[in-house]
Amino acid sequence: DAGVIQSPRHEVTEMGQEVTLRCKPISGHDYLFWYRQTMMRGLELLIYFNNNVPIDDSGMPEDRFSAKMPNASFSTLKIQPSEPRDSAVYFCASGRRPETQYFGPGTRLLVL
Amino acid sequence: QKEVEQNSGPLSVPEGAIASLNCTYSDRGSQSFFWYRQYSGKSPELIMSIYSNGDKEDGRFTAQLNKASQYVSLLIRDSQPSDSATYLCAVNGDNFNKFYFGSGTKLNVKP
């Protein structure tokens, strides 16, 4: 059974470019979470979905960030325009319940 | 802002010893508490959850919760070099589905 799948695994881009991160949750999981991890701020929840509906996006840092979940098997996190301070590891996690989250391998983003 | 505090470490223990990891939290309304393990360059992995005051044991791991003092701890008995990782404490907030993570404690188990 495949775990949470994220793509790309690594992304290097230049400031001002649009970045799209993708996530395929584990089949049957109703909850999907997007996190960002940096040395300075640790692991932060950006947004989470329940049954494809965004429930809490209060962690999204600013309007440059947006997330969608068009169906139960796919979600995207978009940054437009990207800035160097967006450099981080972005994790997607899914679970049947919020208490049991399975994390994907993460996307390492570097904005130059 | 919900605060979850952990000593960043590193905490070094010899193989076979007990490792004790601690976490404090600020929100008295928190109901759910979790410990995640994160190996370097990898994603967090849930290893323990605890919801009630007291101890919860799972193999070599014991989670301890004291809501009155607002702390949660993780004990690892018979520590192994393979336990060397960063351990993240997570606590839910007033939105029970939303979790706040501490910055993690790095554990080194020396052979």
Short mmCIF file of C-alpha atoms in Angstrom, two decimals:
data_model
loop_
_atom_site.label_atom_id
_atom_site.label_comp_id
_atom_site.label_asym_id
_atom_site.label_seq_id
_atom_site.Cartn_x
_atom_site.Cartn_y
_atom_site.Cartn_z
CA ASP A 1 0.00 0.00 0.00
CA ALA A 2 1.64 3.22 -1.15
CA GLY A 3 2.01 5.96 1.40
CA VAL A 4 1.45 9.65 0.86
CA ILE A 5 3.05 10.67 -2.42
CA GLN A 6 4.51 14.12 -2.95
CA SER A 7 6.04 15.67 -6.01
CA PRO A 8 8.44 17.05 -6.82
CA ARG A 9 10.83 15.84 -4.13
CA HIS A 10 13.17 18.74 -4.78
CA GLU A 11 12.50 22.10 -6.36
CA VAL A 12 14.92 24.91 -7.05
CA THR A 13 13.46 28.08 -8.47
CA GLU A 14 14.17 31.75 -8.74
CA MET A 15 12.45 34.46 -6.80
CA GLY A 16 9.23 35.56 -8.44
CA GLN A 17 8.48 32.25 -10.08
CA GLU A 18 5.35 30.21 -9.43
CA VAL A 19 5.82 26.98 -7.52
CA THR A 20 3.28 24.15 -7.39
CA LEU A 21 3.65 21.30 -4.94
CA ARG A 22 1.54 18.18 -5.32
CA CYS A 23 0.22 15.57 -2.94
CA LYS A 24 -1.63 12.28 -3.34
CA PRO A 25 -3.02 11.16 0.02
CA ILE A 26 -3.49 7.57 1.11
CA SER A 27 -6.71 6.17 -0.31
CA GLY A 28 -9.59 6.35 2.14
CA HIS A 29 -8.10 9.12 4.25
CA ASP A 30 -10.57 11.95 4.74
CA TYR A 31 -8.11 14.45 6.20
CA LEU A 32 -5.23 16.12 4.40
CA PHE A 33 -2.75 18.51 5.96
CA TRP A 34 -0.04 20.75 4.50
CA TYR A 35 2.92 21.61 6.74
CA ARG A 36 6.07 23.65 6.34
CA GLN A 37 9.28 22.89 8.25
CA THR A 38 12.21 25.23 8.71
CA MET A 39 15.05 25.33 11.21
CA MET A 40 13.86 28.66 12.57
CA ARG A 41 10.13 27.97 12.90
CA GLY A 42 9.95 24.20 13.14
CA LEU A 43 6.94 22.33 11.76
CA GLU A 44 3.96 24.59 11.08
CA LEU A 45 0.50 23.66 9.89
CA LEU A 46 -0.47 25.71 6.85
CA ILE A 47 -3.91 24.37 5.98
CA TYR A 48 -5.99 21.25 6.33
CA PHE A 49 -8.87 19.71 4.42
CA ASN A 50 -11.67 17.37 5.45
CA ASN A 51 -13.44 15.55 2.63
CA ASN A 52 -11.79 17.87 0.12
CA VAL A 53 -13.09 21.01 1.86
CA PRO A 54 -10.59 23.50 3.36
CA ILE A 55 -11.35 23.72 7.06
CA ASP A 56 -8.62 25.93 8.50
CA ASP A 57 -6.18 27.99 6.45
CA SER A 58 -5.12 30.33 9.25
CA GLY A 59 -1.56 29.05 8.98
CA MET A 60 -1.14 30.13 5.37
CA PRO A 61 1.47 32.87 5.67
CA GLU A 62 0.05 35.30 3.13
CA ASP A 63 -1.94 35.66 -0.06
CA ARG A 64 0.93 34.33 -2.10
CA PHE A 65 0.05 30.89 -0.83
CA SER A 66 -2.99 28.95 -1.98
CA ALA A 67 -4.08 25.34 -1.68
CA LYS A 68 -6.70 23.26 -3.43
CA MET A 69 -8.08 19.78 -3.20
CA PRO A 70 -10.18 19.15 -6.32
CA ASN A 71 -10.80 15.51 -5.43
CA ALA A 72 -10.07 12.94 -2.76
CA SER A 73 -6.84 11.80 -4.37
CA PHE A 74 -5.07 15.04 -5.16
CA SER A 75 -4.09 18.33 -3.56
CA THR A 76 -1.84 21.20 -4.57
CA LEU A 77 -0.06 23.94 -2.68
CA LYS A 78 0.87 26.90 -4.85
CA ILE A 79 3.20 29.80 -4.12
CA GLN A 80 2.99 32.76 -6.47
CA PRO A 81 5.25 34.66 -6.55
CA SER A 82 7.87 32.75 -4.59
CA GLU A 83 10.39 34.46 -2.31
CA PRO A 84 13.66 33.24 -0.75
CA ARG A 85 12.02 33.10 2.68
CA ASP A 86 9.66 30.42 1.35
CA SER A 87 12.59 28.01 1.23
CA ALA A 88 11.65 25.08 3.43
CA VAL A 89 10.55 21.46 3.42
CA TYR A 90 6.84 21.18 2.69
CA PHE A 91 5.09 18.08 3.97
CA CYS A 92 1.71 16.71 3.09
CA ALA A 93 0.05 14.36 5.58
CA SER A 94 -3.18 12.41 5.47
CA GLY A 95 -5.26 10.40 7.92
CA ARG A 96 -8.63 8.78 8.53
CA ARG A 97 -8.67 10.89 11.67
CA PRO A 98 -6.59 13.97 12.54
CA GLU A 99 -4.96 12.03 15.38
CA THR A 100 -3.32 9.56 13.03
CA GLN A 101 -1.49 11.46 10.36
CA TYR A 102 0.85 9.82 7.90
CA PHE A 103 3.41 12.16 6.44
CA GLY A 104 4.68 12.11 2.90
CA PRO A 105 8.41 12.32 2.11
CA GLY A 106 8.27 16.09 1.70
CA THR A 107 9.28 18.54 -0.99
CA ARG A 108 12.50 20.45 -0.42
CA LEU A 109 12.02 23.91 -1.90
CA LEU A 110 14.86 26.34 -2.47
CA VAL A 111 14.02 29.79 -3.78
CA LEU A 112 17.05 31.69 -5.01
CA GLN B 1 -0.33 31.60 19.56
CA LYS B 2 -0.11 28.10 20.99
CA GLU B 3 3.24 27.34 22.59
CA VAL B 4 4.81 23.92 22.67
CA GLU B 5 8.27 23.99 24.18
CA GLN B 6 11.00 21.40 23.96
CA ASN B 7 14.66 21.45 24.80
CA SER B 8 16.46 21.32 21.46
CA GLY B 9 19.25 19.15 22.81
CA PRO B 10 21.16 17.29 21.72
CA LEU B 11 20.45 14.79 24.43
CA SER B 12 23.16 12.16 24.53
CA VAL B 13 22.65 8.83 26.28
CA PRO B 14 24.64 5.59 26.17
CA GLU B 15 23.19 2.51 24.56
CA GLY B 16 20.93 0.65 26.97
CA ALA B 17 20.14 3.70 29.10
CA ILE B 18 16.79 5.42 29.55
CA ALA B 19 16.25 8.55 27.46
CA SER B 20 13.85 11.10 28.89
CA LEU B 21 12.34 13.72 26.60
CA ASN B 22 10.15 16.52 27.88
CA CYS B 23 7.61 18.92 26.46
CA THR B 24 5.50 21.71 27.96
CA TYR B 25 2.48 23.38 26.42
CA SER B 26 0.61 26.59 27.06
CA ASP B 27 -3.02 25.81 26.20
CA ARG B 28 -4.86 24.29 29.15
CA GLY B 29 -7.65 23.25 26.80
CA SER B 30 -5.45 20.82 24.89
CA GLN B 31 -6.81 17.28 24.88
CA SER B 32 -4.55 15.26 22.61
CA PHE B 33 -0.80 14.80 22.82
CA PHE B 34 1.57 13.07 20.45
CA TRP B 35 5.19 12.14 20.01
CA TYR B 36 6.68 11.94 16.54
CA ARG B 37 10.11 10.66 15.58
CA GLN B 38 11.95 12.26 12.68
CA TYR B 39 15.16 10.82 11.31
CA SER B 40 17.48 13.27 9.61
CA GLY B 41 16.22 14.11 6.15
CA LYS B 42 13.05 12.08 6.61
CA SER B 43 9.43 12.84 7.46
CA PRO B 44 7.88 12.72 10.95
CA GLU B 45 6.48 9.39 12.08
CA LEU B 46 3.89 9.03 14.84
CA ILE B 47 5.15 6.81 17.65
CA MET B 48 2.91 7.56 20.65
CA SER B 49 -0.34 9.30 21.49
CA ILE B 50 -1.77 10.00 24.94
CA TYR B 51 -5.04 11.59 25.99
CA SER B 52 -5.38 10.97 29.74
CA ASN B 53 -3.25 11.83 32.73
CA GLY B 54 -0.79 9.14 33.68
CA ASP B 55 1.44 6.75 31.78
CA LYS B 56 0.94 4.90 28.54
CA GLU B 57 3.38 2.18 27.59
CA ASP B 58 4.10 0.74 24.15
CA GLY B 59 7.10 -1.54 23.99
CA ARG B 60 10.20 0.39 24.98
CA PHE B 61 8.30 3.69 24.86
CA THR B 62 6.32 5.27 27.71
CA ALA B 63 4.42 8.52 27.34
CA GLN B 64 3.56 10.44 30.49
CA LEU B 65 0.97 13.20 30.72
CA ASN B 66 0.35 15.68 33.52
CA LYS B 67 -2.36 18.14 32.49
CA ALA B 68 -2.22 20.07 35.76
CA SER B 69 1.44 20.88 35.17
CA GLN B 70 0.97 21.07 31.40
CA TYR B 71 3.76 18.74 30.47
CA VAL B 72 4.11 15.55 28.52
CA SER B 73 7.18 13.36 28.43
CA LEU B 74 8.52 10.39 26.52
CA LEU B 75 10.72 7.75 28.07
CA ILE B 76 12.69 5.38 25.88
CA ARG B 77 13.99 2.35 27.75
CA ASP B 78 16.99 0.31 26.62
CA SER B 79 17.93 3.04 24.13
CA GLN B 80 19.42 1.84 20.87
CA PRO B 81 21.57 3.69 18.34
CA SER B 82 18.62 3.34 15.95
CA ASP B 83 16.62 5.59 18.31
CA SER B 84 18.91 8.49 17.41
CA ALA B 85 16.57 11.02 15.83
CA THR B 86 14.70 14.22 16.55
CA TYR B 87 11.58 13.75 18.65
CA LEU B 88 8.71 16.16 18.09
CA CYS B 89 5.99 16.81 20.61
CA ALA B 90 2.57 17.78 19.19
CA VAL B 91 -0.45 19.14 21.00
CA ASN B 92 -3.91 19.95 19.71
CA GLY B 93 -5.41 23.40 20.07
CA ASP B 94 -8.92 24.74 20.55
CA ASN B 95 -9.65 23.43 17.08
CA PHE B 96 -9.23 19.82 18.10
CA ASN B 97 -8.21 18.80 14.60
CA LYS B 98 -5.34 21.27 14.51
CA PHE B 99 -1.99 20.35 16.00
CA TYR B 100 0.95 22.46 17.13
CA PHE B 101 4.44 21.03 17.09
CA GLY B 102 7.40 21.75 19.29
CA SER B 103 10.76 22.42 17.69
CA GLY B 104 11.98 18.95 18.62
CA THR B 105 14.68 17.39 20.79
CA LYS B 106 17.59 15.73 19.06
CA LEU B 107 18.54 12.44 20.71
CA ASN B 108 21.90 10.77 20.22
CA VAL B 109 22.31 7.22 21.50
CA LYS B 110 25.97 6.32 21.68
CA PRO B 111 27.02 2.68 21.13
#
